[in-house]
PDB file of C-alpha atoms and ligand atoms in Angstrom:
ATOM      1  CA  MET A   1      16.350 -23.750  -4.522  1.00 43.00           C
ATOM      2  CA  GLN A   2      14.261 -26.772  -5.206  1.00 50.00           C
ATOM      3  CA  GLU A   3      12.879 -28.425  -8.311  1.00 49.00           C
ATOM      4  CA  VAL A   4       9.545 -30.148  -7.806  1.00 51.00           C
ATOM      5  CA  THR A   5       8.543 -33.023 -10.035  1.00 46.00           C
ATOM      6  CA  ALA A   6       5.217 -32.188 -11.662  1.00 49.00           C
ATOM      7  CA  LYS A   7       2.413 -34.498 -10.482  1.00 49.00           C
ATOM      8  CA  ILE A   8       0.690 -34.754 -13.835  1.00 46.00           C
ATOM      9  CA  MET A   9       1.961 -37.204 -16.440  1.00 44.00           C
ATOM     10  CA  PRO A  10       1.632 -36.809 -20.210  1.00 41.00           C
ATOM     11  CA  ARG A  11      -1.919 -37.151 -21.588  1.00 46.00           C
ATOM     12  CA  ASP A  12      -2.198 -37.969 -25.238  1.00 51.00           C
ATOM     13  CA  ASP A  13       0.926 -36.459 -26.767  1.00 54.00           C
ATOM     14  CA  ARG A  14       1.012 -33.206 -24.744  1.00 67.00           C
ATOM     15  CA  GLN A  15       1.841 -32.529 -21.141  1.00 90.00           C
ATOM     16  CA  PHE A  16      -0.043 -29.712 -19.458  1.00 97.00           C
ATOM     17  CA  ILE A  17       2.178 -28.964 -16.484  1.00 97.00           C
ATOM     18  CA  GLY A  18       5.813 -28.651 -17.422  1.00 97.00           C
ATOM     19  CA  LYS A  19       8.742 -27.617 -15.283  1.00 96.00           C
ATOM     20  CA  VAL A  20       7.887 -26.561 -11.725  1.00 97.00           C
ATOM     21  CA  HIS A  21      10.258 -24.510  -9.640  1.00 97.00           C
ATOM     22  CA  SER A  22       9.806 -23.846  -5.950  1.00 97.00           C
ATOM     23  CA  GLU A  23      11.988 -21.762  -3.663  1.00 97.00           C
ATOM     24  CA  VAL A  24      11.993 -19.422  -0.714  1.00 97.00           C
ATOM     25  CA  ASP A  25      12.816 -16.040  -2.218  1.00 96.00           C
ATOM     26  CA  LYS A  26      15.972 -14.849  -0.467  1.00 95.00           C
ATOM     27  CA  ARG A  27      15.073 -11.176  -0.698  1.00 95.00           C
ATOM     28  CA  THR A  28      11.510 -11.325   0.598  1.00 97.00           C
ATOM     29  CA  GLY A  29      11.350 -14.631   2.458  1.00 97.00           C
ATOM     30  CA  VAL A  30       8.144 -15.641   0.664  1.00 98.00           C
ATOM     31  CA  ARG A  31       7.581 -19.052  -0.933  1.00 97.00           C
ATOM     32  CA  LEU A  32       7.578 -18.722  -4.714  1.00 98.00           C
ATOM     33  CA  VAL A  33       6.293 -21.463  -7.009  1.00 98.00           C
ATOM     34  CA  THR A  34       6.655 -21.106 -10.777  1.00 98.00           C
ATOM     35  CA  CYS A  35       4.799 -23.530 -13.044  1.00 97.00           C
ATOM     36  CA  GLU A  36       5.262 -23.790 -16.769  1.00 97.00           C
ATOM     37  CA  PHE A  37       2.142 -24.964 -18.564  1.00 98.00           C
ATOM     38  CA  ASP A  38       1.058 -25.713 -22.107  1.00 97.00           C
ATOM     39  CA  ALA A  39      -2.454 -24.431 -22.827  1.00 96.00           C
ATOM     40  CA  ALA A  40      -2.547 -26.598 -25.964  1.00 95.00           C
ATOM     41  CA  GLY A  41      -2.362 -29.663 -23.708  1.00 95.00           C
ATOM     42  CA  TYR A  42      -5.296 -28.519 -21.565  1.00 96.00           C
ATOM     43  CA  GLN A  43      -8.353 -30.691 -21.007  1.00 96.00           C
ATOM     44  CA  PRO A  44     -11.052 -30.087 -18.366  1.00 96.00           C
ATOM     45  CA  GLU A  45     -10.349 -33.491 -16.763  1.00 96.00           C
ATOM     46  CA  LEU A  46      -6.999 -32.101 -15.620  1.00 97.00           C
ATOM     47  CA  TYR A  47      -8.789 -30.206 -12.823  1.00 97.00           C
ATOM     48  CA  ALA A  48      -9.743 -33.496 -11.149  1.00 96.00           C
ATOM     49  CA  GLU A  49      -6.352 -35.030 -11.846  1.00 95.00           C
ATOM     50  CA  LEU A  50      -4.534 -32.118 -10.245  1.00 95.00           C
ATOM     51  CA  GLY A  51      -6.955 -31.919  -7.309  1.00 95.00           C
ATOM     52  CA  ILE A  52      -8.228 -28.438  -8.198  1.00 97.00           C
ATOM     53  CA  ALA A  53     -11.963 -27.646  -8.072  1.00 96.00           C
ATOM     54  CA  MET A  54     -13.289 -25.731 -11.095  1.00 97.00           C
ATOM     55  CA  PRO A  55     -15.336 -22.793  -9.722  1.00 96.00           C
ATOM     56  CA  GLU A  56     -18.650 -21.778 -11.314  1.00 95.00           C
ATOM     57  CA  ALA A  57     -17.056 -18.589 -12.630  1.00 94.00           C
ATOM     58  CA  ILE A  58     -14.538 -20.634 -14.618  1.00 97.00           C
ATOM     59  CA  VAL A  59     -16.871 -23.351 -15.962  1.00 96.00           C
ATOM     60  CA  GLY A  60     -18.220 -21.177 -18.779  1.00 94.00           C
ATOM     61  CA  SER A  61     -14.915 -19.546 -19.680  1.00 97.00           C
ATOM     62  CA  VAL A  62     -12.810 -20.284 -22.760  1.00 97.00           C
ATOM     63  CA  PRO A  63     -10.227 -23.117 -22.544  1.00 97.00           C
ATOM     64  CA  LYS A  64      -7.314 -20.641 -22.423  1.00 97.00           C
ATOM     65  CA  ARG A  65      -8.777 -19.044 -19.276  1.00 98.00           C
ATOM     66  CA  GLN A  66      -9.546 -22.436 -17.733  1.00 98.00           C
ATOM     67  CA  ALA A  67      -5.949 -23.466 -18.421  1.00 98.00           C
ATOM     68  CA  GLU A  68      -4.308 -20.383 -16.860  1.00 98.00           C
ATOM     69  CA  PHE A  69      -6.623 -20.515 -13.852  1.00 98.00           C
ATOM     70  CA  LEU A  70      -5.743 -24.198 -13.335  1.00 98.00           C
ATOM     71  CA  ALA A  71      -2.006 -23.546 -13.623  1.00 98.00           C
ATOM     72  CA  GLY A  72      -2.224 -20.660 -11.139  1.00 98.00           C
ATOM     73  CA  ARG A  73      -4.238 -22.675  -8.632  1.00 98.00           C
ATOM     74  CA  TYR A  74      -1.920 -25.674  -9.066  1.00 97.00           C
ATOM     75  CA  ALA A  75       1.059 -23.422  -8.278  1.00 97.00           C
ATOM     76  CA  ALA A  76      -0.899 -22.157  -5.250  1.00 97.00           C
ATOM     77  CA  ALA A  77      -1.615 -25.703  -4.050  1.00 95.00           C
ATOM     78  CA  LEU A  78       2.090 -26.574  -4.240  1.00 95.00           C
ATOM     79  CA  ALA A  79       3.039 -23.358  -2.464  1.00 96.00           C
ATOM     80  CA  LEU A  80       0.529 -23.963   0.348  1.00 95.00           C
ATOM     81  CA  GLN A  81       1.906 -27.464   0.841  1.00 93.00           C
ATOM     82  CA  HIS A  82       5.213 -25.900   1.817  1.00 92.00           C
ATOM     83  CA  LEU A  83       3.598 -23.689   4.452  1.00 89.00           C
ATOM     84  CA  ALA A  84       1.617 -26.398   6.222  1.00 80.00           C
ATOM     85  CA  PRO A  85       1.882 -29.745   4.428  1.00 70.00           C
ATOM     86  CA  VAL A  86      -0.879 -31.521   6.354  1.00 65.00           C
ATOM     87  CA  ARG A  87      -3.378 -28.741   7.020  1.00 71.00           C
ATOM     88  CA  ASN A  88      -3.329 -27.427   3.442  1.00 66.00           C
ATOM     89  CA  GLN A  89      -3.571 -30.786   1.711  1.00 70.00           C
ATOM     90  CA  ASP A  90      -7.042 -30.335   0.212  1.00 77.00           C
ATOM     91  CA  VAL A  91      -7.448 -26.587   0.553  1.00 87.00           C
ATOM     92  CA  GLN A  92      -9.009 -24.824  -2.435  1.00 95.00           C
ATOM     93  CA  VAL A  93      -8.117 -21.186  -3.067  1.00 97.00           C
ATOM     94  CA  GLY A  94     -11.467 -19.579  -3.891  1.00 96.00           C
ATOM     95  CA  ILE A  95     -12.344 -16.471  -5.906  1.00 97.00           C
ATOM     96  CA  GLY A  96     -13.272 -13.253  -4.091  1.00 96.00           C
ATOM     97  CA  GLU A  97     -15.710 -10.527  -5.107  1.00 93.00           C
ATOM     98  CA  GLN A  98     -13.137  -8.705  -7.262  1.00 95.00           C
ATOM     99  CA  ARG A  99     -11.321 -11.807  -8.571  1.00 96.00           C
ATOM    100  CA  ASN A 100      -8.972 -11.714  -5.578  1.00 98.00           C
ATOM    101  CA  PRO A 101      -7.858 -15.205  -4.497  1.00 98.00           C
ATOM    102  CA  LEU A 102      -9.271 -16.335  -1.148  1.00 97.00           C
ATOM    103  CA  TRP A 103      -6.468 -17.849   0.924  1.00 96.00           C
ATOM    104  CA  PRO A 104      -6.835 -20.147   3.914  1.00 94.00           C
ATOM    105  CA  SER A 105      -6.832 -18.498   7.309  1.00 92.00           C
ATOM    106  CA  GLY A 106      -3.345 -17.441   8.404  1.00 93.00           C
ATOM    107  CA  VAL A 107      -1.995 -17.171   4.842  1.00 95.00           C
ATOM    108  CA  VAL A 108      -1.359 -14.259   2.480  1.00 97.00           C
ATOM    109  CA  GLY A 109      -0.669 -14.944  -1.170  1.00 98.00           C
ATOM    110  CA  SER A 110      -0.875 -13.822  -4.747  1.00 98.00           C
ATOM    111  CA  ILE A 111      -1.032 -15.318  -8.246  1.00 98.00           C
ATOM    112  CA  SER A 112       0.049 -14.144 -11.688  1.00 98.00           C
ATOM    113  CA  HIS A 113       0.165 -15.806 -15.082  1.00 98.00           C
ATOM    114  CA  VAL A 114       1.595 -14.742 -18.369  1.00 97.00           C
ATOM    115  CA  GLY A 115       1.960 -16.771 -21.553  1.00 95.00           C
ATOM    116  CA  SER A 116       2.837 -20.296 -20.494  1.00 96.00           C
ATOM    117  CA  VAL A 117       3.958 -19.497 -16.952  1.00 97.00           C
ATOM    118  CA  ALA A 118       1.972 -19.247 -13.715  1.00 98.00           C
ATOM    119  CA  VAL A 119       3.524 -18.016 -10.477  1.00 98.00           C
ATOM    120  CA  CYS A 120       2.283 -18.002  -6.929  1.00 98.00           C
ATOM    121  CA  ALA A 121       3.773 -16.373  -3.836  1.00 98.00           C
ATOM    122  CA  VAL A 122       2.592 -17.228  -0.324  1.00 97.00           C
ATOM    123  CA  SER A 123       3.596 -16.410   3.220  1.00 97.00           C
ATOM    124  CA  ARG A 124       2.277 -16.936   6.718  1.00 95.00           C
ATOM    125  CA  ARG A 125       0.203 -13.982   7.859  1.00 94.00           C
ATOM    126  CA  MET A 126       2.343 -13.781  10.986  1.00 94.00           C
ATOM    127  CA  ASP A 127       5.291 -12.858   8.712  1.00 96.00           C
ATOM    128  CA  LYS A 128       3.571 -10.637   6.107  1.00 97.00           C
ATOM    129  CA  ASP A 129       0.401  -8.553   6.128  1.00 97.00           C
ATOM    130  CA  TYR A 130       0.325  -7.949   2.397  1.00 98.00           C
ATOM    131  CA  LEU A 131       1.767  -9.775  -0.600  1.00 98.00           C
ATOM    132  CA  GLY A 132       1.346  -9.202  -4.306  1.00 98.00           C
ATOM    133  CA  ILE A 133       3.113 -10.762  -7.279  1.00 98.00           C
ATOM    134  CA  ASP A 134       3.023  -9.856 -10.939  1.00 98.00           C
ATOM    135  CA  VAL A 135       4.854 -11.111 -14.020  1.00 98.00           C
ATOM    136  CA  GLU A 136       4.792  -9.174 -17.287  1.00 98.00           C
ATOM    137  CA  VAL A 137       6.330  -9.789 -20.669  1.00 98.00           C
ATOM    138  CA  LEU A 138       8.193  -6.651 -21.777  1.00 97.00           C
ATOM    139  CA  ILE A 139       5.659  -4.274 -23.291  1.00 97.00           C
ATOM    140  CA  PRO A 140       6.379  -3.476 -26.972  1.00 96.00           C
ATOM    141  CA  THR A 141       7.650   0.082 -27.497  1.00 94.00           C
ATOM    142  CA  ARG A 142       4.593   1.040 -29.584  1.00 96.00           C
ATOM    143  CA  VAL A 143       2.239  -0.043 -26.784  1.00 97.00           C
ATOM    144  CA  CYS A 144       4.445   1.705 -24.204  1.00 96.00           C
ATOM    145  CA  ARG A 145       3.855   4.985 -25.990  1.00 94.00           C
ATOM    146  CA  GLU A 146       0.086   4.399 -26.008  1.00 97.00           C
ATOM    147  CA  ILE A 147      -0.250   3.562 -22.317  1.00 97.00           C
ATOM    148  CA  ALA A 148       2.645   5.497 -20.757  1.00 97.00           C
ATOM    149  CA  ALA A 149       0.525   8.407 -19.545  1.00 97.00           C
ATOM    150  CA  ILE A 150      -1.994   6.060 -17.902  1.00 97.00           C
ATOM    151  CA  VAL A 151       0.628   3.984 -16.089  1.00 98.00           C
ATOM    152  CA  ALA A 152       3.054   6.665 -14.890  1.00 97.00           C
ATOM    153  CA  THR A 153       3.814  10.360 -14.883  1.00 97.00           C
ATOM    154  CA  ARG A 154       6.684  11.759 -16.932  1.00 95.00           C
ATOM    155  CA  GLN A 155       8.597  12.255 -13.671  1.00 96.00           C
ATOM    156  CA  GLU A 156       8.307   8.580 -12.767  1.00 96.00           C
ATOM    157  CA  ARG A 157       9.469   7.489 -16.206  1.00 94.00           C
ATOM    158  CA  GLU A 158      12.405   9.900 -16.087  1.00 94.00           C
ATOM    159  CA  LEU A 159      13.445   8.566 -12.697  1.00 94.00           C
ATOM    160  CA  LEU A 160      13.950   5.131 -14.230  1.00 93.00           C
ATOM    161  CA  SER A 161      15.557   6.336 -17.452  1.00 90.00           C
ATOM    162  CA  VAL A 162      18.191   8.261 -15.476  1.00 89.00           C
ATOM    163  CA  GLU A 163      19.312   4.867 -14.173  1.00 88.00           C
ATOM    164  CA  GLY A 164      19.822   3.728 -17.765  1.00 90.00           C
ATOM    165  CA  LEU A 165      16.722   1.564 -18.213  1.00 94.00           C
ATOM    166  CA  SER A 166      15.248   1.523 -21.703  1.00 94.00           C
ATOM    167  CA  GLU A 167      11.774   2.961 -22.277  1.00 93.00           C
ATOM    168  CA  ARG A 168      10.276  -0.553 -22.509  1.00 95.00           C
ATOM    169  CA  VAL A 169      11.954  -1.894 -19.392  1.00 96.00           C
ATOM    170  CA  ALA A 170      11.148   1.244 -17.411  1.00 96.00           C
ATOM    171  CA  LEU A 171       7.456   1.257 -18.284  1.00 97.00           C
ATOM    172  CA  THR A 172       7.021  -2.504 -17.894  1.00 98.00           C
ATOM    173  CA  LEU A 173       8.701  -2.311 -14.499  1.00 98.00           C
ATOM    174  CA  ILE A 174       6.469   0.506 -13.256  1.00 98.00           C
ATOM    175  CA  PHE A 175       3.391  -1.288 -14.654  1.00 98.00           C
ATOM    176  CA  SER A 176       4.299  -4.608 -13.050  1.00 98.00           C
ATOM    177  CA  ALA A 177       5.305  -3.072  -9.720  1.00 98.00           C
ATOM    178  CA  LYS A 178       2.013  -1.185  -9.504  1.00 98.00           C
ATOM    179  CA  GLU A 179       0.010  -4.299 -10.361  1.00 98.00           C
ATOM    180  CA  SER A 180       1.827  -6.202  -7.617  1.00 98.00           C
ATOM    181  CA  LEU A 181       1.012  -3.351  -5.221  1.00 98.00           C
ATOM    182  CA  PHE A 182      -2.640  -3.487  -6.269  1.00 98.00           C
ATOM    183  CA  LYS A 183      -2.826  -7.226  -5.571  1.00 98.00           C
ATOM    184  CA  ALA A 184      -1.000  -6.770  -2.267  1.00 98.00           C
ATOM    185  CA  LEU A 185      -3.283  -4.030  -0.972  1.00 98.00           C
ATOM    186  CA  TYR A 186      -6.630  -5.058  -2.439  1.00 98.00           C
ATOM    187  CA  PRO A 187      -7.504  -7.392   0.495  1.00 96.00           C
ATOM    188  CA  SER A 188      -6.988  -4.452   2.871  1.00 95.00           C
ATOM    189  CA  VAL A 189      -8.767  -1.716   0.903  1.00 96.00           C
ATOM    190  CA  ARG A 190     -11.350  -3.888  -0.912  1.00 96.00           C
ATOM    191  CA  ASP A 191     -11.708  -1.268  -3.578  1.00 92.00           C
ATOM    192  CA  TYR A 192     -10.345  -0.915  -7.106  1.00 95.00           C
ATOM    193  CA  PHE A 193      -7.613   1.706  -7.410  1.00 97.00           C
ATOM    194  CA  GLY A 194      -5.780   2.873 -10.503  1.00 97.00           C
ATOM    195  CA  PHE A 195      -2.176   3.548 -11.464  1.00 98.00           C
ATOM    196  CA  GLU A 196      -2.415   7.218 -10.459  1.00 98.00           C
ATOM    197  CA  VAL A 197      -2.767   6.198  -6.800  1.00 98.00           C
ATOM    198  CA  ALA A 198       0.905   5.193  -6.505  1.00 98.00           C
ATOM    199  CA  GLU A 199       4.074   6.883  -7.691  1.00 98.00           C
ATOM    200  CA  ALA A 200       7.503   5.321  -8.290  1.00 98.00           C
ATOM    201  CA  VAL A 201       9.781   7.495  -6.153  1.00 98.00           C
ATOM    202  CA  GLU A 202      13.063   5.614  -5.850  1.00 97.00           C
ATOM    203  CA  LEU A 203      14.876   3.008  -7.916  1.00 97.00           C
ATOM    204  CA  ARG A 204      17.683   1.030  -6.284  1.00 96.00           C
ATOM    205  CA  LEU A 205      19.064  -1.015  -9.148  1.00 95.00           C
ATOM    206  CA  ALA A 206      21.793  -2.628  -7.039  1.00 94.00           C
ATOM    207  CA  ASP A 207      19.248  -4.428  -4.865  1.00 95.00           C
ATOM    208  CA  HIS A 208      16.466  -4.585  -7.499  1.00 97.00           C
ATOM    209  CA  THR A 209      14.070  -2.465  -5.494  1.00 98.00           C
ATOM    210  CA  LEU A 210      11.528   0.059  -6.711  1.00 98.00           C
ATOM    211  CA  VAL A 211       9.876   2.161  -4.007  1.00 98.00           C
ATOM    212  CA  LEU A 212       6.228   3.038  -4.660  1.00 98.00           C
ATOM    213  CA  ARG A 213       4.481   5.810  -2.723  1.00 98.00           C
ATOM    214  CA  LEU A 214       0.716   6.042  -2.306  1.00 98.00           C
ATOM    215  CA  VAL A 215      -0.874   9.441  -2.734  1.00 98.00           C
ATOM    216  CA  GLU A 216      -1.634  10.929   0.658  1.00 98.00           C
ATOM    217  CA  ARG A 217      -5.406  11.056   0.276  1.00 97.00           C
ATOM    218  CA  PHE A 218      -5.654   7.344  -0.545  1.00 97.00           C
ATOM    219  CA  ALA A 219      -3.238   6.272   2.203  1.00 97.00           C
ATOM    220  CA  ASN A 220      -5.108   8.335   4.799  1.00 96.00           C
ATOM    221  CA  LYS A 221      -8.507   7.080   3.665  1.00 96.00           C
ATOM    222  CA  HIS A 222      -7.432   3.464   4.214  1.00 96.00           C
ATOM    223  CA  ASN A 223      -5.100   4.057   7.152  1.00 95.00           C
ATOM    224  CA  LEU A 224      -2.160   2.702   5.157  1.00 96.00           C
ATOM    225  CA  PRO A 225       1.548   3.546   5.185  1.00 97.00           C
ATOM    226  CA  ARG A 226       2.617   5.495   2.112  1.00 98.00           C
ATOM    227  CA  ASP A 227       5.795   3.688   1.013  1.00 98.00           C
ATOM    228  CA  TYR A 228       6.123   0.130  -0.344  1.00 98.00           C
ATOM    229  CA  GLN A 229       9.212  -1.715  -1.527  1.00 98.00           C
ATOM    230  CA  CYS A 230       8.767  -3.729  -4.687  1.00 98.00           C
ATOM    231  CA  GLN A 231      11.469  -6.345  -5.291  1.00 98.00           C
ATOM    232  CA  PHE A 232      11.816  -7.019  -8.979  1.00 98.00           C
ATOM    233  CA  THR A 233      13.598  -9.552 -11.185  1.00 97.00           C
ATOM    234  CA  LEU A 234      14.600  -8.558 -14.709  1.00 96.00           C
ATOM    235  CA  GLY A 235      14.493 -11.468 -17.133  1.00 95.00           C
ATOM    236  CA  GLU A 236      15.514 -11.282 -20.762  1.00 92.00           C
ATOM    237  CA  HIS A 237      11.927 -10.785 -21.958  1.00 96.00           C
ATOM    238  CA  TRP A 238       9.940 -10.412 -18.731  1.00 97.00           C
ATOM    239  CA  ILE A 239       9.821  -8.686 -15.347  1.00 98.00           C
ATOM    240  CA  GLN A 240       8.588 -10.171 -12.075  1.00 98.00           C
ATOM    241  CA  SER A 241       7.581  -7.930  -9.164  1.00 98.00           C
ATOM    242  CA  VAL A 242       6.886  -8.868  -5.573  1.00 98.00           C
ATOM    243  CA  THR A 243       5.528  -6.321  -3.132  1.00 98.00           C
ATOM    244  CA  CYS A 244       5.189  -7.563   0.422  1.00 98.00           C
ATOM    245  CA  GLY A 245       5.672  -6.489   4.017  1.00 98.00           C
ATOM    246  CA  GLN A 246       4.108  -5.808   7.374  1.00 97.00           C
ATOM    247  CA  PHE A 247       1.935  -2.870   8.322  1.00 95.00           C
ATOM    248  CA  PRO A 248       3.174  -0.843  11.284  1.00 90.00           C
ATOM    249  CA  HIS A 249      -0.357  -0.818  12.739  1.00 73.00           C
ATOM    250  CA  ARG A 250      -1.301  -4.477  12.341  1.00 65.00           C
ATOM    251  CA  ALA A 251      -4.138  -4.538  14.873  1.00 54.00           C
ATOM    252  CA  ASN A 252      -6.264  -1.930  13.061  1.00 50.00           C
ATOM    253  CA  LEU A 253      -6.549  -3.797   9.815  1.00 52.00           C
ATOM    254  CA  LYS A 254      -9.738  -4.932   8.159  1.00 48.00           C
ATOM    255  CA  ALA A 255      -7.908  -7.410   5.914  1.00 48.00           C
ATOM    256  CA  ILE A 256      -9.774 -10.455   4.654  1.00 44.00           C
ATOM    257  CA  ASP A 257      -8.671 -13.570   6.520  1.00 48.00           C
TER     258      ASP A 257
HETATM  259  C1  LIG B   1      -6.337  -7.352 -11.409  1.00 67.38           C
HETATM  260  C2  LIG B   1      -5.068  -7.123 -12.208  1.00 67.38           C
HETATM  261  C3  LIG B   1      -3.995  -6.529 -11.275  1.00 67.38           C
HETATM  262  C4  LIG B   1      -4.580  -8.498 -12.721  1.00 67.38           C
HETATM  263  O1  LIG B   1      -3.345  -8.384 -13.377  1.00 67.38           O
HETATM  264  P1  LIG B   1      -3.095  -9.007 -14.846  1.00 67.38           P
HETATM  265  O2  LIG B   1      -1.739  -8.560 -15.293  1.00 67.38           O
HETATM  266  O3  LIG B   1      -4.259  -8.689 -15.708  1.00 67.38           O
HETATM  267  O4  LIG B   1      -3.078 -10.554 -14.681  1.00 67.38           O
HETATM  268  P2  LIG B   1      -2.122 -11.474 -13.782  1.00 67.38           P
HETATM  269  O5  LIG B   1      -2.078 -12.778 -14.463  1.00 67.38           O
HETATM  270  O6  LIG B   1      -0.843 -10.831 -13.423  1.00 67.38           O
HETATM  271  O7  LIG B   1      -2.951 -11.614 -12.454  1.00 67.38           O
HETATM  272  C5  LIG B   1      -4.169 -12.271 -12.452  1.00 67.38           C
HETATM  273  C6  LIG B   1      -4.380 -12.759 -11.043  1.00 67.38           C
HETATM  274  O8  LIG B   1      -4.428 -11.648 -10.163  1.00 67.38           O
HETATM  275  C7  LIG B   1      -5.210 -12.011  -9.055  1.00 67.38           C
HETATM  276  N1  LIG B   1      -6.177 -10.939  -8.828  1.00 67.38           N
HETATM  277  C8  LIG B   1      -7.143 -10.516  -9.647  1.00 67.38           C
HETATM  278  N2  LIG B   1      -7.859  -9.538  -9.061  1.00 67.38           N
HETATM  279  C9  LIG B   1      -7.300  -9.340  -7.849  1.00 67.38           C
HETATM  280  C10 LIG B   1      -7.601  -8.475  -6.780  1.00 67.38           C
HETATM  281  N3  LIG B   1      -8.648  -7.617  -6.817  1.00 67.38           N
HETATM  282  N4  LIG B   1      -6.828  -8.527  -5.681  1.00 67.38           N
HETATM  283  C11 LIG B   1      -5.795  -9.389  -5.589  1.00 67.38           C
HETATM  284  N5  LIG B   1      -5.462 -10.267  -6.584  1.00 67.38           N
HETATM  285  C12 LIG B   1      -6.221 -10.220  -7.697  1.00 67.38           C
HETATM  286  C13 LIG B   1      -5.936 -13.316  -9.413  1.00 67.38           C
HETATM  287  O9  LIG B   1      -5.316 -14.370  -8.714  1.00 67.38           O
HETATM  288  C14 LIG B   1      -5.719 -13.431 -10.897  1.00 67.38           C
HETATM  289  O10 LIG B   1      -5.587 -14.740 -11.387  1.00 67.38           O
HETATM  290  P3  LIG B   1      -6.826 -15.754 -11.346  1.00 67.38           P
HETATM  291  O11 LIG B   1      -8.027 -14.964 -11.783  1.00 67.38           O
HETATM  292  O12 LIG B   1      -6.445 -16.837 -12.284  1.00 67.38           O
HETATM  293  O13 LIG B   1      -6.921 -16.183  -9.908  1.00 67.38           O
HETATM  294  C15 LIG B   1      -5.274  -6.171 -13.419  1.00 67.38           C
HETATM  295  O14 LIG B   1      -6.130  -6.777 -14.353  1.00 67.38           O
HETATM  296  C16 LIG B   1      -5.874  -4.840 -13.048  1.00 67.38           C
HETATM  297  O15 LIG B   1      -7.086  -4.669 -12.933  1.00 67.38           O
HETATM  298  N6  LIG B   1      -5.021  -3.804 -12.880  1.00 67.38           N
HETATM  299  C17 LIG B   1      -5.469  -2.468 -12.611  1.00 67.38           C
HETATM  300  C18 LIG B   1      -5.365  -2.139 -11.169  1.00 67.38           C
HETATM  301  C19 LIG B   1      -3.960  -1.728 -10.837  1.00 67.38           C
HETATM  302  O16 LIG B   1      -3.044  -2.446 -11.139  1.00 67.38           O
HETATM  303  N7  LIG B   1      -3.812  -0.573 -10.215  1.00 67.38           N
HETATM  304  C20 LIG B   1      -2.510  -0.077  -9.899  1.00 67.38           C
HETATM  305  C21 LIG B   1      -2.522   0.448  -8.495  1.00 67.38           C
HETATM  306  S1  LIG B   1      -1.064   1.364  -8.116  1.00 67.38           S
END
């Protein structure tokens, strides 16, 4: 575990980047960087100060979006430094055709932000073929009831409730795990796919693992394995999911690199 001192110093009376935490996740082996940020302390000049280019797509967006994008890319820059400190010094993580981050050659990674926290996970491509991260604040019970049928089948929800998880935790976990799977697989499939494409089939609470299974038709279409292990962390008010691994048929992939 390692605390990193944030590069940016206070501007006016507010500091944009707060506490930064960087570690190699013991369960997955990926580098995880978590960055607290204060959107109220955001100013466009911070992009230059933090060494992050503001892409065209972000220039016209509202300050809140500019702030979360900056925090996510700052977390990514710190994470990349750990992989190859010299080579990745001035690397910018671009924006792909479906908002997917564009990583330097030889790297897989993923970004998520929620509230005042941005997280980034990266790994060398030689170690992982796919990597997705997602952080969600626990979904309020009322919203759970509205979106439950879109996110998961009754069977999936029952699987988690049998293990004693509350309705909110169960649905937020399935939601977050599936979003992490989407981010992990998007670079390989390059197509949007919805929550019905994967099913939660096994929950191993002892090692914080949720197994997601792709429907056969989708897996066959993209020449993908069907099962994926999502490692999750349950916070008091949030859930973080990381889905990563290697494909058994690495050579046949059309992944972006
Ligand atoms: C794209 C999506 C996953 C983003 O999740 P979110 O909870 O809204 O937001 P998060 O903060 O967690 O993640 C946003 C980050 O995801 C990344 N992202 C966005 N689209 C992506 C894609 N197509 N592929 C990979 N990563 C993507 C980006 O880095 C983005 O941050 P940035 O724009 O600042 O770079 C979500 O909006 C979505 O469309 N979900 C439906 C698809 C899905 O989850 N299907 C389930 C399949 S089983």
